[in-house]
Coordinates of C-alpha atoms in Angstrom, one line a residue:
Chain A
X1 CA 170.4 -159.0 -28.5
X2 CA 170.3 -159.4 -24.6
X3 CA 171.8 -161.5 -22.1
X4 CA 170.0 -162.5 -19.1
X5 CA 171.5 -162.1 -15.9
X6 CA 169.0 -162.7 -13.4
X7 CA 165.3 -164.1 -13.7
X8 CA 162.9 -165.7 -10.9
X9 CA 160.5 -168.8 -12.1
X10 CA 157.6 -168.2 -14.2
X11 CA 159.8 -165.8 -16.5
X12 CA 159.3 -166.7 -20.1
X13 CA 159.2 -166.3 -23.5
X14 CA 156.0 -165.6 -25.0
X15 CA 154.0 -164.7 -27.6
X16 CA 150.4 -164.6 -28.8
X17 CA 150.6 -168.3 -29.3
X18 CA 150.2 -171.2 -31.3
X19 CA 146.8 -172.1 -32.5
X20 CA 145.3 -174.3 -34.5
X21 CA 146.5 -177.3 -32.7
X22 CA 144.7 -178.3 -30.5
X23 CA 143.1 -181.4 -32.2
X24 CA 146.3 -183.1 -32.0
X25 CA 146.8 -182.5 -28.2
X26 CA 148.7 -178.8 -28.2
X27 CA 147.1 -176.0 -26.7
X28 CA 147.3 -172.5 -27.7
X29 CA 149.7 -171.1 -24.5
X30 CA 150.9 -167.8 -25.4
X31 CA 151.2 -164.1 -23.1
X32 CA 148.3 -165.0 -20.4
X33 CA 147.5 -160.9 -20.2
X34 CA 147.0 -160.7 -23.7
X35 CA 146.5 -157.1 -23.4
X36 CA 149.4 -156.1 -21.6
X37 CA 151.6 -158.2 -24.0
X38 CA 150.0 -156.5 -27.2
X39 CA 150.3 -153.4 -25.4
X40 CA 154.2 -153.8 -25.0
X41 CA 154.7 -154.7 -28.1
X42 CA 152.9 -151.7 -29.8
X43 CA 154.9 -149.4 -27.7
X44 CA 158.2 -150.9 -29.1
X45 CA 156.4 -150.6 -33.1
X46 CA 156.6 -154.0 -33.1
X47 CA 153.8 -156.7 -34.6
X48 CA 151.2 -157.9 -31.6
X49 CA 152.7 -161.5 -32.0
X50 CA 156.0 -160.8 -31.4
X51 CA 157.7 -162.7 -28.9
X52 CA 158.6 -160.8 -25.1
X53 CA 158.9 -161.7 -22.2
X54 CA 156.1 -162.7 -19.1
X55 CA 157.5 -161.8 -15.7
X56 CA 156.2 -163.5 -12.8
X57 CA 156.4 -161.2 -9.7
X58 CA 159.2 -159.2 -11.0
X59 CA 163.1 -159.9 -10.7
X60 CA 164.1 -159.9 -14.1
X61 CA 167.9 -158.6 -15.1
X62 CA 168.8 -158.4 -18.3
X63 CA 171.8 -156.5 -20.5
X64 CA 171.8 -154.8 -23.9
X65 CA 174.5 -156.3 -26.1
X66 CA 173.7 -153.1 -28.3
X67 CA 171.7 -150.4 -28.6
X68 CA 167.8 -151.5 -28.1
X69 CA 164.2 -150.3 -27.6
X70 CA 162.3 -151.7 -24.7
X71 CA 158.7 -151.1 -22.8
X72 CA 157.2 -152.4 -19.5
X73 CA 153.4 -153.4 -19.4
X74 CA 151.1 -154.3 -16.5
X75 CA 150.1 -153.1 -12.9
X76 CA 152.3 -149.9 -12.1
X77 CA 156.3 -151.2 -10.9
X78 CA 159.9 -149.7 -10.3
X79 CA 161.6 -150.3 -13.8
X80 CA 165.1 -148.8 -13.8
X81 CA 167.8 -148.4 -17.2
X82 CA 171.1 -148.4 -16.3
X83 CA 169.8 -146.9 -12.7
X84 CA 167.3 -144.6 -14.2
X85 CA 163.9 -144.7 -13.1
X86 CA 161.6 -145.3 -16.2
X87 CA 158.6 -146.6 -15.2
X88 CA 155.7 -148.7 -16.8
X89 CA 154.1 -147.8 -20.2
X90 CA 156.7 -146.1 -22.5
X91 CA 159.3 -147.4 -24.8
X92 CA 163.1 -146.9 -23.7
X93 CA 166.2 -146.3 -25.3
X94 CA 168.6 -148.9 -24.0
X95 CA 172.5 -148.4 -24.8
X96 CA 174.7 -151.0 -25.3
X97 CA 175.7 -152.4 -22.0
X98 CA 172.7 -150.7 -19.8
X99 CA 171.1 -153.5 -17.3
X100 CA 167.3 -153.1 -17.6
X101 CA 165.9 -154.4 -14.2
X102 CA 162.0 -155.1 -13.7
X103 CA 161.3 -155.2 -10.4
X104 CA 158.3 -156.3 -8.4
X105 CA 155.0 -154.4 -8.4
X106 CA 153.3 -153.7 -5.1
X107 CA 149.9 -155.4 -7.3
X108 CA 149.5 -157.7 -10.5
X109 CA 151.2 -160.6 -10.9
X110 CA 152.8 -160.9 -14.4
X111 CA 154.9 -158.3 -16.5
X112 CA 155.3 -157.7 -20.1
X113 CA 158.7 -156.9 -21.4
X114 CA 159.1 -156.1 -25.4
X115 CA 162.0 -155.1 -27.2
X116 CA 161.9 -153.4 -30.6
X117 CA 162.6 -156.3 -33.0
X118 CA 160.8 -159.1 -31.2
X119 CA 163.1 -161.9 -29.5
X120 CA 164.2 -163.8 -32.2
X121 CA 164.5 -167.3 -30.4
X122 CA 163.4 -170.5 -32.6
X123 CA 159.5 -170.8 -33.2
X124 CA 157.8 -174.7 -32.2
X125 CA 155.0 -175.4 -34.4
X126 CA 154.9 -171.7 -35.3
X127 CA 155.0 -170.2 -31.9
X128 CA 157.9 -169.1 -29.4
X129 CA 155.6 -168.9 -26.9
X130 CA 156.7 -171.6 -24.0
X131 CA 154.0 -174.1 -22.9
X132 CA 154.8 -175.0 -19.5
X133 CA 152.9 -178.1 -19.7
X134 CA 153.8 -180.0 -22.9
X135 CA 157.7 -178.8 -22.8
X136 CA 157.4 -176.6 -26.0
X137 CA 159.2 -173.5 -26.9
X138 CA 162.0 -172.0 -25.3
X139 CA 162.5 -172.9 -21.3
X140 CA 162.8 -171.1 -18.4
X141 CA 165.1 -167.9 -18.7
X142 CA 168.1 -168.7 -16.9
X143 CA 171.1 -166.3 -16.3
X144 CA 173.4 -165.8 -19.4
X145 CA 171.1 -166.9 -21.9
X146 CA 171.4 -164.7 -24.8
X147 CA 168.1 -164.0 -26.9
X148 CA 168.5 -162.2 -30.1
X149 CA 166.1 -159.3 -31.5
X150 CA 164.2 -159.9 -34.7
X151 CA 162.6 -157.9 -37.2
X152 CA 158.8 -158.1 -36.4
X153 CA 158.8 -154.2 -36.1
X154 CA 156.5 -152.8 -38.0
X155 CA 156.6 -148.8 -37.3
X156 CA 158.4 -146.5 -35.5
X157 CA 158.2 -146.4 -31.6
X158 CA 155.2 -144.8 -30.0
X159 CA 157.0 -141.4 -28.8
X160 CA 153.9 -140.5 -26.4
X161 CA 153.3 -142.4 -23.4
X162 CA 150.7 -144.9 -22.7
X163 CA 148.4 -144.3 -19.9
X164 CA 149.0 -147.2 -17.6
X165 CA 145.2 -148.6 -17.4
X166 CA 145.3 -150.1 -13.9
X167 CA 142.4 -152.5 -14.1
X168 CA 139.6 -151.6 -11.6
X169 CA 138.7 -155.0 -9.9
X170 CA 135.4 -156.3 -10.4
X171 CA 133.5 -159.5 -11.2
X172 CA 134.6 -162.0 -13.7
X173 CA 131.9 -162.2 -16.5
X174 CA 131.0 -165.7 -17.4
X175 CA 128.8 -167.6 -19.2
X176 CA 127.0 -170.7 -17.5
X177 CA 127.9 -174.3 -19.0
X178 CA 128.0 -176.7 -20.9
X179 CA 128.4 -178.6 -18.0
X180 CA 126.5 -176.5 -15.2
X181 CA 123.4 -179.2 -15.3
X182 CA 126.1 -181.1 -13.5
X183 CA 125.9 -179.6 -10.7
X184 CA 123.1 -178.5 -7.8
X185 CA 120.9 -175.3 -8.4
X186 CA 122.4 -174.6 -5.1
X187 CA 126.2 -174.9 -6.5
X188 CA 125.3 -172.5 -9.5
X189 CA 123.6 -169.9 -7.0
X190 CA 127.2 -170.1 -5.2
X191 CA 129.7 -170.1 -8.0
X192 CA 127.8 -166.5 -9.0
X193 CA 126.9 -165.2 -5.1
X194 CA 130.0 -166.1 -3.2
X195 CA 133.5 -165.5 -2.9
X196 CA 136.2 -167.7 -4.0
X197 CA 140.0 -167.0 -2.7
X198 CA 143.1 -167.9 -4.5
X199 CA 145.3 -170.4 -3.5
X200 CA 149.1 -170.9 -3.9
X201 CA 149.1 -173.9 -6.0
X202 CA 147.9 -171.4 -9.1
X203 CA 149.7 -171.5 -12.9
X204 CA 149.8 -171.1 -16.3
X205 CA 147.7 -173.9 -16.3
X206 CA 145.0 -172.9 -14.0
X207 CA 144.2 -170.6 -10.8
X208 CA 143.0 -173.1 -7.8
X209 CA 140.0 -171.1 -5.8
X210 CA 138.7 -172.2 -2.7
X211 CA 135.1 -171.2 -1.3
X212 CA 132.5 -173.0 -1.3
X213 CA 132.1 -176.4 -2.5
X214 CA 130.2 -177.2 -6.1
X215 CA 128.4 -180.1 -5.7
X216 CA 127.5 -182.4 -8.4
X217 CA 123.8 -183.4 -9.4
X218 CA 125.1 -186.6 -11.0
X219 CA 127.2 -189.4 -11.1
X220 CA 129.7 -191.0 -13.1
X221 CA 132.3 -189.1 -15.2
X222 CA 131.9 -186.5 -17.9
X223 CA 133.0 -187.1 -21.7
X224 CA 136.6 -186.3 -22.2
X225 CA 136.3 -183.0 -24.0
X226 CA 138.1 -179.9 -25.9
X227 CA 138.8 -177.1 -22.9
X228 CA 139.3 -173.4 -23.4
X229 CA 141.2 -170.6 -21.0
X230 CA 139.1 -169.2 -19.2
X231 CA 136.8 -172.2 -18.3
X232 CA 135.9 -172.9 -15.2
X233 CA 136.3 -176.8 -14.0
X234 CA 135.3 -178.2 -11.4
X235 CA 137.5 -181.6 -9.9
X236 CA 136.0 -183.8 -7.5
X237 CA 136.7 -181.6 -4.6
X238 CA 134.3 -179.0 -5.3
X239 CA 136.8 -176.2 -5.6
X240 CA 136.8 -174.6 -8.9
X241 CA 139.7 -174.3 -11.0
X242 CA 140.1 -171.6 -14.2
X243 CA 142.1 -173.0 -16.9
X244 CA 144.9 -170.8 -17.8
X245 CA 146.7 -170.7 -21.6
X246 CA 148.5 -173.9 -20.6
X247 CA 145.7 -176.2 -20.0
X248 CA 145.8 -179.6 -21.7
X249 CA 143.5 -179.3 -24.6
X250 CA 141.1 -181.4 -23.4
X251 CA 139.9 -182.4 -20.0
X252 CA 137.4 -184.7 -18.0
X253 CA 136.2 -182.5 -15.2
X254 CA 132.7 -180.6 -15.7
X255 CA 133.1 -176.8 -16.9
X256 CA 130.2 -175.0 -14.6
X257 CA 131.2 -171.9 -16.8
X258 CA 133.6 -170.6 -18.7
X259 CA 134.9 -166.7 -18.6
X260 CA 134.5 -164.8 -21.0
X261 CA 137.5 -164.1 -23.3
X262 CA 138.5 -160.6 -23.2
X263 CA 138.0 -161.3 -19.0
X264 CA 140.1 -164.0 -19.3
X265 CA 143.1 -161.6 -19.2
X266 CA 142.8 -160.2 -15.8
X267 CA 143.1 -163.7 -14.6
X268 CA 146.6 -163.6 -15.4
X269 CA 147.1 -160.8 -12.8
X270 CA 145.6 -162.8 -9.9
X271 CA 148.0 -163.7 -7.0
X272 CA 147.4 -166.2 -3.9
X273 CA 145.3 -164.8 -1.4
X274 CA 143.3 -162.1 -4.1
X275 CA 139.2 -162.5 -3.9
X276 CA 137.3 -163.1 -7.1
X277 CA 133.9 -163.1 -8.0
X278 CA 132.0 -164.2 -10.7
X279 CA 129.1 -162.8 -12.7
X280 CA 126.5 -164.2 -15.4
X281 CA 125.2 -161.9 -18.4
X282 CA 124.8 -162.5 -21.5
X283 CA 124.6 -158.6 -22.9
X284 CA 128.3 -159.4 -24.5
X285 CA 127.0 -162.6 -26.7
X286 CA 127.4 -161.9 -30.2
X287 CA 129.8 -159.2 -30.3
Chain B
X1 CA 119.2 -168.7 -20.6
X2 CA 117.6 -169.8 -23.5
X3 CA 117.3 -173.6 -24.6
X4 CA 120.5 -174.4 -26.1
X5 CA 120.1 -175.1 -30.6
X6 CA 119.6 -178.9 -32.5
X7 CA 121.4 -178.4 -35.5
X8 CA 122.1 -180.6 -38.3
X9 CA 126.0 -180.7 -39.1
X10 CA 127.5 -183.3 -40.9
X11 CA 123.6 -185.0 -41.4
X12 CA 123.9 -185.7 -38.2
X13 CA 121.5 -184.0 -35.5
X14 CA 123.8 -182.2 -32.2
X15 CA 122.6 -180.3 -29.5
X16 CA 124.7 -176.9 -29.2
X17 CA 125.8 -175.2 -26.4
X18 CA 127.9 -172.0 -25.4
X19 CA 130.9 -172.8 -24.0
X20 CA 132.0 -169.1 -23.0
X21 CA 131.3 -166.3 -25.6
X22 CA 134.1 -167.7 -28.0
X23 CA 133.2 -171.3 -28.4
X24 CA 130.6 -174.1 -28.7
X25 CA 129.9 -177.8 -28.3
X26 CA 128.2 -180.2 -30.2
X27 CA 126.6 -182.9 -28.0
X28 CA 124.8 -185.9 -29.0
X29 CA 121.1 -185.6 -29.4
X30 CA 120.9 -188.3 -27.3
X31 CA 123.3 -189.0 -25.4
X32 CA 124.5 -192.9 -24.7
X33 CA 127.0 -195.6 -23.8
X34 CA 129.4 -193.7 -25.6
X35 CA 129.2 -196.3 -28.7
X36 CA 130.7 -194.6 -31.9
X37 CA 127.9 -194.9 -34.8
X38 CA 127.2 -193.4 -37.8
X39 CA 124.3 -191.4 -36.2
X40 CA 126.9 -189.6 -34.2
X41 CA 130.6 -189.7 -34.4
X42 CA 132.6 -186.9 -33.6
X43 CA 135.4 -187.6 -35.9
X44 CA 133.8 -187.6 -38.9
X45 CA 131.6 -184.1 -37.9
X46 CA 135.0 -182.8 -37.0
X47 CA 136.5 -182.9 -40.5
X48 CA 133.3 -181.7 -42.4
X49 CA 133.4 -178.6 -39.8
X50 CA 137.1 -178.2 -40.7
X51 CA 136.7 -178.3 -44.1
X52 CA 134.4 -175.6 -44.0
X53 CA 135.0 -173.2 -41.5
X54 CA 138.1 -171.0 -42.3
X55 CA 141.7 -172.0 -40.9
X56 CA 141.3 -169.9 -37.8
X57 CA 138.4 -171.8 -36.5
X58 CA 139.5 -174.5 -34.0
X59 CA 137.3 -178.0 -34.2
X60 CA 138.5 -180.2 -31.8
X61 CA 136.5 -183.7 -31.7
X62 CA 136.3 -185.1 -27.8
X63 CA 135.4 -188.2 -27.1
X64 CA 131.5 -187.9 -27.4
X65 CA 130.9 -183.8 -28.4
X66 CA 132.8 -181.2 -30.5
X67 CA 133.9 -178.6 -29.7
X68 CA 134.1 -175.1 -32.4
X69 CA 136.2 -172.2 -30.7
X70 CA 136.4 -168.6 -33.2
X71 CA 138.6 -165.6 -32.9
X72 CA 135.7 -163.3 -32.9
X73 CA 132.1 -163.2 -33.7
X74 CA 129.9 -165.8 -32.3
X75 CA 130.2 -169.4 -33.1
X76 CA 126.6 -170.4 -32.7
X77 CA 125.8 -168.0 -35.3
X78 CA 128.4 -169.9 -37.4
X79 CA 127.1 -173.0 -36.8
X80 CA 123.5 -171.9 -37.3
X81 CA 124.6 -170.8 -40.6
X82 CA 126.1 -174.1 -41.9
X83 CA 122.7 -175.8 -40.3
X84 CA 120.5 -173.7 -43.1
X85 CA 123.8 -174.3 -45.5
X86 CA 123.3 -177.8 -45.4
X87 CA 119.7 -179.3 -44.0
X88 CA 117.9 -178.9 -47.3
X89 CA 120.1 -182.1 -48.2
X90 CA 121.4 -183.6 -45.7
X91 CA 124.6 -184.2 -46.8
X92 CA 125.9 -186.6 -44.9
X93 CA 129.7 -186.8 -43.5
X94 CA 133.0 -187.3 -46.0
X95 CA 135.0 -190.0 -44.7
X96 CA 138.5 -188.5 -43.2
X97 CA 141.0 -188.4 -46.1
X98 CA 144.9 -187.7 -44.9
X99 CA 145.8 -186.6 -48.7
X100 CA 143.2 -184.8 -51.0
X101 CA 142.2 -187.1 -53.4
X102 CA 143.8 -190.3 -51.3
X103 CA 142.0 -193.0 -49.3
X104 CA 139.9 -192.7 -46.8
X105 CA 142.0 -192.8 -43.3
X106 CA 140.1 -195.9 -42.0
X107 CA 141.6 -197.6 -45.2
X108 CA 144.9 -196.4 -44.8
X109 CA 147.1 -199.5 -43.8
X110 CA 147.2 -199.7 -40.0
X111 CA 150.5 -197.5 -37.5
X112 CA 152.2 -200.8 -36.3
X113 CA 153.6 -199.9 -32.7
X114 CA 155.8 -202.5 -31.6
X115 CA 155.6 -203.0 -27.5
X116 CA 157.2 -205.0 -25.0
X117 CA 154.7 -205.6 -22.5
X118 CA 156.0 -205.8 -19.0
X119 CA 154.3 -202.9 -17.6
X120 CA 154.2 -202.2 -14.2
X121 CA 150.4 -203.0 -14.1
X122 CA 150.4 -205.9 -16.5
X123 CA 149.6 -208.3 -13.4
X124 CA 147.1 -206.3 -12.3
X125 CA 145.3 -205.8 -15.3
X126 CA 145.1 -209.7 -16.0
X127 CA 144.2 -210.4 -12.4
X128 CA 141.3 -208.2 -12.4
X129 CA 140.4 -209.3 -15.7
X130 CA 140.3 -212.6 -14.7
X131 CA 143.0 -213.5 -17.6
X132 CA 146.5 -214.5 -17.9
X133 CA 149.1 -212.2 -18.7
X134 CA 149.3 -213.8 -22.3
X135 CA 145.6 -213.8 -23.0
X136 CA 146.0 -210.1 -22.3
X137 CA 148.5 -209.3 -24.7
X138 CA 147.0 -211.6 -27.0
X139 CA 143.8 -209.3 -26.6
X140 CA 145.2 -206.5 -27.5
X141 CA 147.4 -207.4 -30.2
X142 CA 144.5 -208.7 -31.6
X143 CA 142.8 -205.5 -31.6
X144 CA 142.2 -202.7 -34.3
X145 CA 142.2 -199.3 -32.5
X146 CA 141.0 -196.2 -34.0
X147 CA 142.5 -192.8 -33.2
X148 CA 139.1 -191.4 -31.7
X149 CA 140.7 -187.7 -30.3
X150 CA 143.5 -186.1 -29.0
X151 CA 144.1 -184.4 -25.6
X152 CA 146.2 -184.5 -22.3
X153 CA 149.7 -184.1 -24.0
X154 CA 150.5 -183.0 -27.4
X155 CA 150.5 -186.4 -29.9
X156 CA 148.7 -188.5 -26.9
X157 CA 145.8 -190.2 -29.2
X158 CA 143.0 -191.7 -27.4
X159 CA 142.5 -195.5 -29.4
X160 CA 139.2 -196.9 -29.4
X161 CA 137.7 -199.2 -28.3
X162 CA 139.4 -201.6 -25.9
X163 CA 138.1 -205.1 -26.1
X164 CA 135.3 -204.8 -22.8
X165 CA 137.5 -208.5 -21.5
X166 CA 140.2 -205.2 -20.2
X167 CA 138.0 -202.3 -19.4
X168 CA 139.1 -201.1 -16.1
X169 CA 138.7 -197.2 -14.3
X170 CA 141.4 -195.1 -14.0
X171 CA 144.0 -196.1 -11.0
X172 CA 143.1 -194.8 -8.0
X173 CA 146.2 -193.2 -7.1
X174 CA 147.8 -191.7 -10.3
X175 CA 151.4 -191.9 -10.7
X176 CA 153.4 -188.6 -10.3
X177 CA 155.4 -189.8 -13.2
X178 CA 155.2 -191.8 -15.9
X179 CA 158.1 -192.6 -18.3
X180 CA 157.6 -191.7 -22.2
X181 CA 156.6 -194.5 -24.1
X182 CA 154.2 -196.1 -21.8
X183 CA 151.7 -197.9 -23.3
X184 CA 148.5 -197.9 -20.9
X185 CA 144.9 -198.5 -20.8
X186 CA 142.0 -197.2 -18.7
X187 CA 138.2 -197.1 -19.4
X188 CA 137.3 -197.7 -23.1
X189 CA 140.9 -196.2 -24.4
X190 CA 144.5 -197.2 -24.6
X191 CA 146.9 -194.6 -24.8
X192 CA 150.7 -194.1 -25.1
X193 CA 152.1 -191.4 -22.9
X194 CA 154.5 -189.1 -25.6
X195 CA 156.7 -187.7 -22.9
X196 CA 157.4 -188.3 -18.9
X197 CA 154.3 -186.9 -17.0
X198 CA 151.6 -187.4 -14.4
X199 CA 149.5 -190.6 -15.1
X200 CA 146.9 -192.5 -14.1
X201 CA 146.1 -195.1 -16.5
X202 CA 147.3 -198.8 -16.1
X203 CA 150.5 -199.4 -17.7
X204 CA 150.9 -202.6 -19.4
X205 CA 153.7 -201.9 -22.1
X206 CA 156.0 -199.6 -23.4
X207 CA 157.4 -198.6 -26.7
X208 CA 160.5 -196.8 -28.2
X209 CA 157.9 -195.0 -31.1
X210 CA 158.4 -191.3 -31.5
X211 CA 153.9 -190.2 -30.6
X212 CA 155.3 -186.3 -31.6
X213 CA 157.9 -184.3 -33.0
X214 CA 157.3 -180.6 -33.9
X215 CA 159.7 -180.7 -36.6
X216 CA 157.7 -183.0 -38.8
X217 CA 155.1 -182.3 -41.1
X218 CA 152.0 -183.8 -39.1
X219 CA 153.4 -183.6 -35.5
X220 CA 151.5 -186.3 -34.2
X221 CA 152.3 -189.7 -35.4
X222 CA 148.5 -191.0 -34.3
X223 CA 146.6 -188.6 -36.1
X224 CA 143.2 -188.8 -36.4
X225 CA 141.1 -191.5 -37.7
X226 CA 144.0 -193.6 -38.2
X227 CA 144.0 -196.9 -37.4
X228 CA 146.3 -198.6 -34.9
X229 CA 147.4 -202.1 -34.1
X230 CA 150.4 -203.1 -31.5
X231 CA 152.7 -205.7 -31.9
X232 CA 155.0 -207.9 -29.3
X233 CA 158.6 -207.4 -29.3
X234 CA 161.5 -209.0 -27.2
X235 CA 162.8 -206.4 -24.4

């Protein structure tokens, strides 16, 4: 068990998510750096789908009620144990008592915290991930909440540490469509040429870019259709958005592209004011 | 890139295209007005996909395409494969059954939602439609809808097709919020908003009806292929 005592906006509960519902309106959700979740979780010899924690730029507090196991994935950041620098990447004895304190990394924007046992806090339709769209699972963490551990371990603790794989930046791979006849030859040539900038007003449901306007080739309104994380829509300003877990399952703005999946990871690392690019191949089809 | 596929699923002819490296869409071969038909209705190619594509294959019917997302592997593959499976014959599309065994879900008595309609946009509505606030009620509680596809908010069903007397485009301005229960129409749809959010359909009623609970057995009350029909109730 742990008690909370401090935790900024944007920390939650989450696990690998809840699928298989979309066709009733509820999307998947779930860690947005799938990797880093999965990652943490190993590291603690728990199951990949356990439920952690997501830490938006740092700041979480929390206590050991008793004797746990913990690890810290994502972008290297100060992590200290009852004052004792341990770092990102390795699991960590925590004695009853100790305050674990994730602090904020100098790049990346999300954290992943798992403790041996999973955090036991009631499922929604089979998931604890939280869905900061629709309202389902757990809530914002909030001091003094108390989360209890589980049992979705599965082996013992990795004992050697992980090598913290800091992501080298680089193009996000996409694939064109369904939607890209939508839109100008010119708008295509600039979604994969130019650079788009982050804007504040990013989430777990999508990161806003700015850049160059997409102009469409055609009127009227697309077909309200199922959406994916990772695709790229484009509103009637031009300025792309990528859908993050949390976007509504389906949507009416025209997807130019959509990132591919295992690329679709990093995105949860971008913060306001980071550069992307974009880049189309189509060696990874069928893999 | 190369052309994207025209497959036969469900007996019906789609055109297929990548949507990312995990997932797929089904368009019409021609596309139209947006008229349901036989030759092409989402719904009904939805459920023969589900019923054979394992469980963790997501089919989620929009309101003209659908859409097949995988796990791994490649989903035009997938569907490539069930378009040899099943040309030879041409089987056409099951109708949607909520029980094995049980009736058809178009036969299935209609959901009854009772409303009271005194919607923030009820005037409106009726003065662009060039009706009187009863006529437009009477419209629509006249009308069998049809659970066509879900999206926007867990449980919110989009019911087809609104009588064309009270077709109107979305608001111009959407509403930051909109309280749960709204009953509200825009474009060919009515909908009814589950929970409080952003909105910007017309609002002509609203109803105490739970649209979704998580604890039930089929979250969503309008699921799928049901049929719906809205009755007037004193505030």
């Amino acid at each position: 068990m742990i008690r909370i005592i401090r935790a900024g906006p944007g920390t939650l509960v989450q696990d690998l998510g809840r699928a298989g519902y979309a066709h009733i309106g509820v999307t998947r959700s779930g860690a947005w750096d799938r990797e880093s979740h999965s990652l943490a979780q190993r590291l603690v010899g728990n199951e990949e789908g356990a439920a952690g924690i997501e830490v938006l730029l740092g700041g979480l507090e929390f206590v050991a009620l008793h004797t746990i196991t913990v690890a810290v994935t994502g972008h290297d950041c100060p992590v200290t144990v009852g004052g004792r620098a341990v770092g990102v990447g390795s699991p960590v004895a925590v004695r009853r008592g100790e305050m674990v304190v994730v602090g904020r990394a100098a790049r990346g924007a999300r954290h992943y915290v798992a403790v041996r046992g999973g955090l036991a806090v009631p499922p929604a339709l089979g998931s604890r991930s939280t869905d900061t769209l629709a309202g389902l699972g757990p809530g914002q963490l909030r001091p003094d909440d108390v989360l209890p551990t589980g049992d979705m371990h599965s082996t013992p603790p990795v004992v050697d540490h992980a090598a913290v794989r800091e992501r080298p930046p680089r193009p996000l791979r996409l694939v064109l469509g369904p939607r890209h006849d939508w839109f100008d030859s010119e708008s295509v040539r600039r979604l994969l040429d130019r650079e788009f900038t982050v804007q504040p007003a990013s989430n777990r449901v999508g990161i806003r870019l700015a850049g160059p306007a997409l102009r469409r080739s055609r009127k009227g309104e697309v077909a309200p259709e199922a959406m994916v994380r990772g695709a790229v829509q484009v509103p009637p300003d031009g300025n792309p958005v990528i859908l993050g877990p949390d976007h509504p399952s389906t949507g009416g703005y025209p997807v130019i592209a959509c990132i591919i999946d295992s690329d679709t990871d990093r995105c949860a690392q971008l913060l306001p004011g980071d550069s992307v690019r974009f880049t189309s191949n189509e060696d990874w089809l069928g893999g | 890139m190369s052309a994207p596929d025209v497959l036969h699923v469900a007996g019906q002819r789609w055109v297929v295209r990548r949507f990312g490296d995990r997932a797929a869409v089904l368009d019409p071969l021609r596309p139209g007005t947006g008229a349901y038909s036989r030759d092409h209705d989402p719904l009904l190619t939805a459920a023969w996909l589900r019923s054979r594509l394992a469980v963790g294959v997501d089919v989620v019917p929009g309101a003209q395409s659908v859409t097949v997302r995988v796990g791994r592997g490649d989903p035009v593959a997938l569907l490539r494969a069930l378009d040899r499976a099943s040309s030879a014959d041409g089987e056409p599309a099951e109708p949607r059954r909520e029980t094995p065994g049980g009736p058809p879900v178009e036969l299935a008595p209609p959901v009854v939602i009772p409303v009271v309609f005194d919607g923030p946009d009820l005037t409106d509505v009726a003065q662009q439609a060039g009706l009187t606030i009863d006529e437009v009620v009477a419209i629509h509680t006249s009308t069998t809808f049809t659970v066509r596809f879900h999206g926007f908010a867990p449980g919110f069903g989009y019911l087809g097709d609104l009588p064309t007397e009270l077709r109107l485009p979305r608001r111009a301005e959407p509403r930051t919020s909109v309280p749960a229960g709204s009953v509200a129409i825009a474009d060919r749809y009515c909908g009814i908003y589950p929970r409080a959010s952003p909105g910007g359909w017309h609002l002509i009623g609203r109803t105490g009806v739970q649209l979704f609970d998580p604890t039930r057995d089929e979250p969503a009350l309008l699921s799928a292929g049901r049929q719906v029909r809205f009755s007037t109730v004193a505030p």
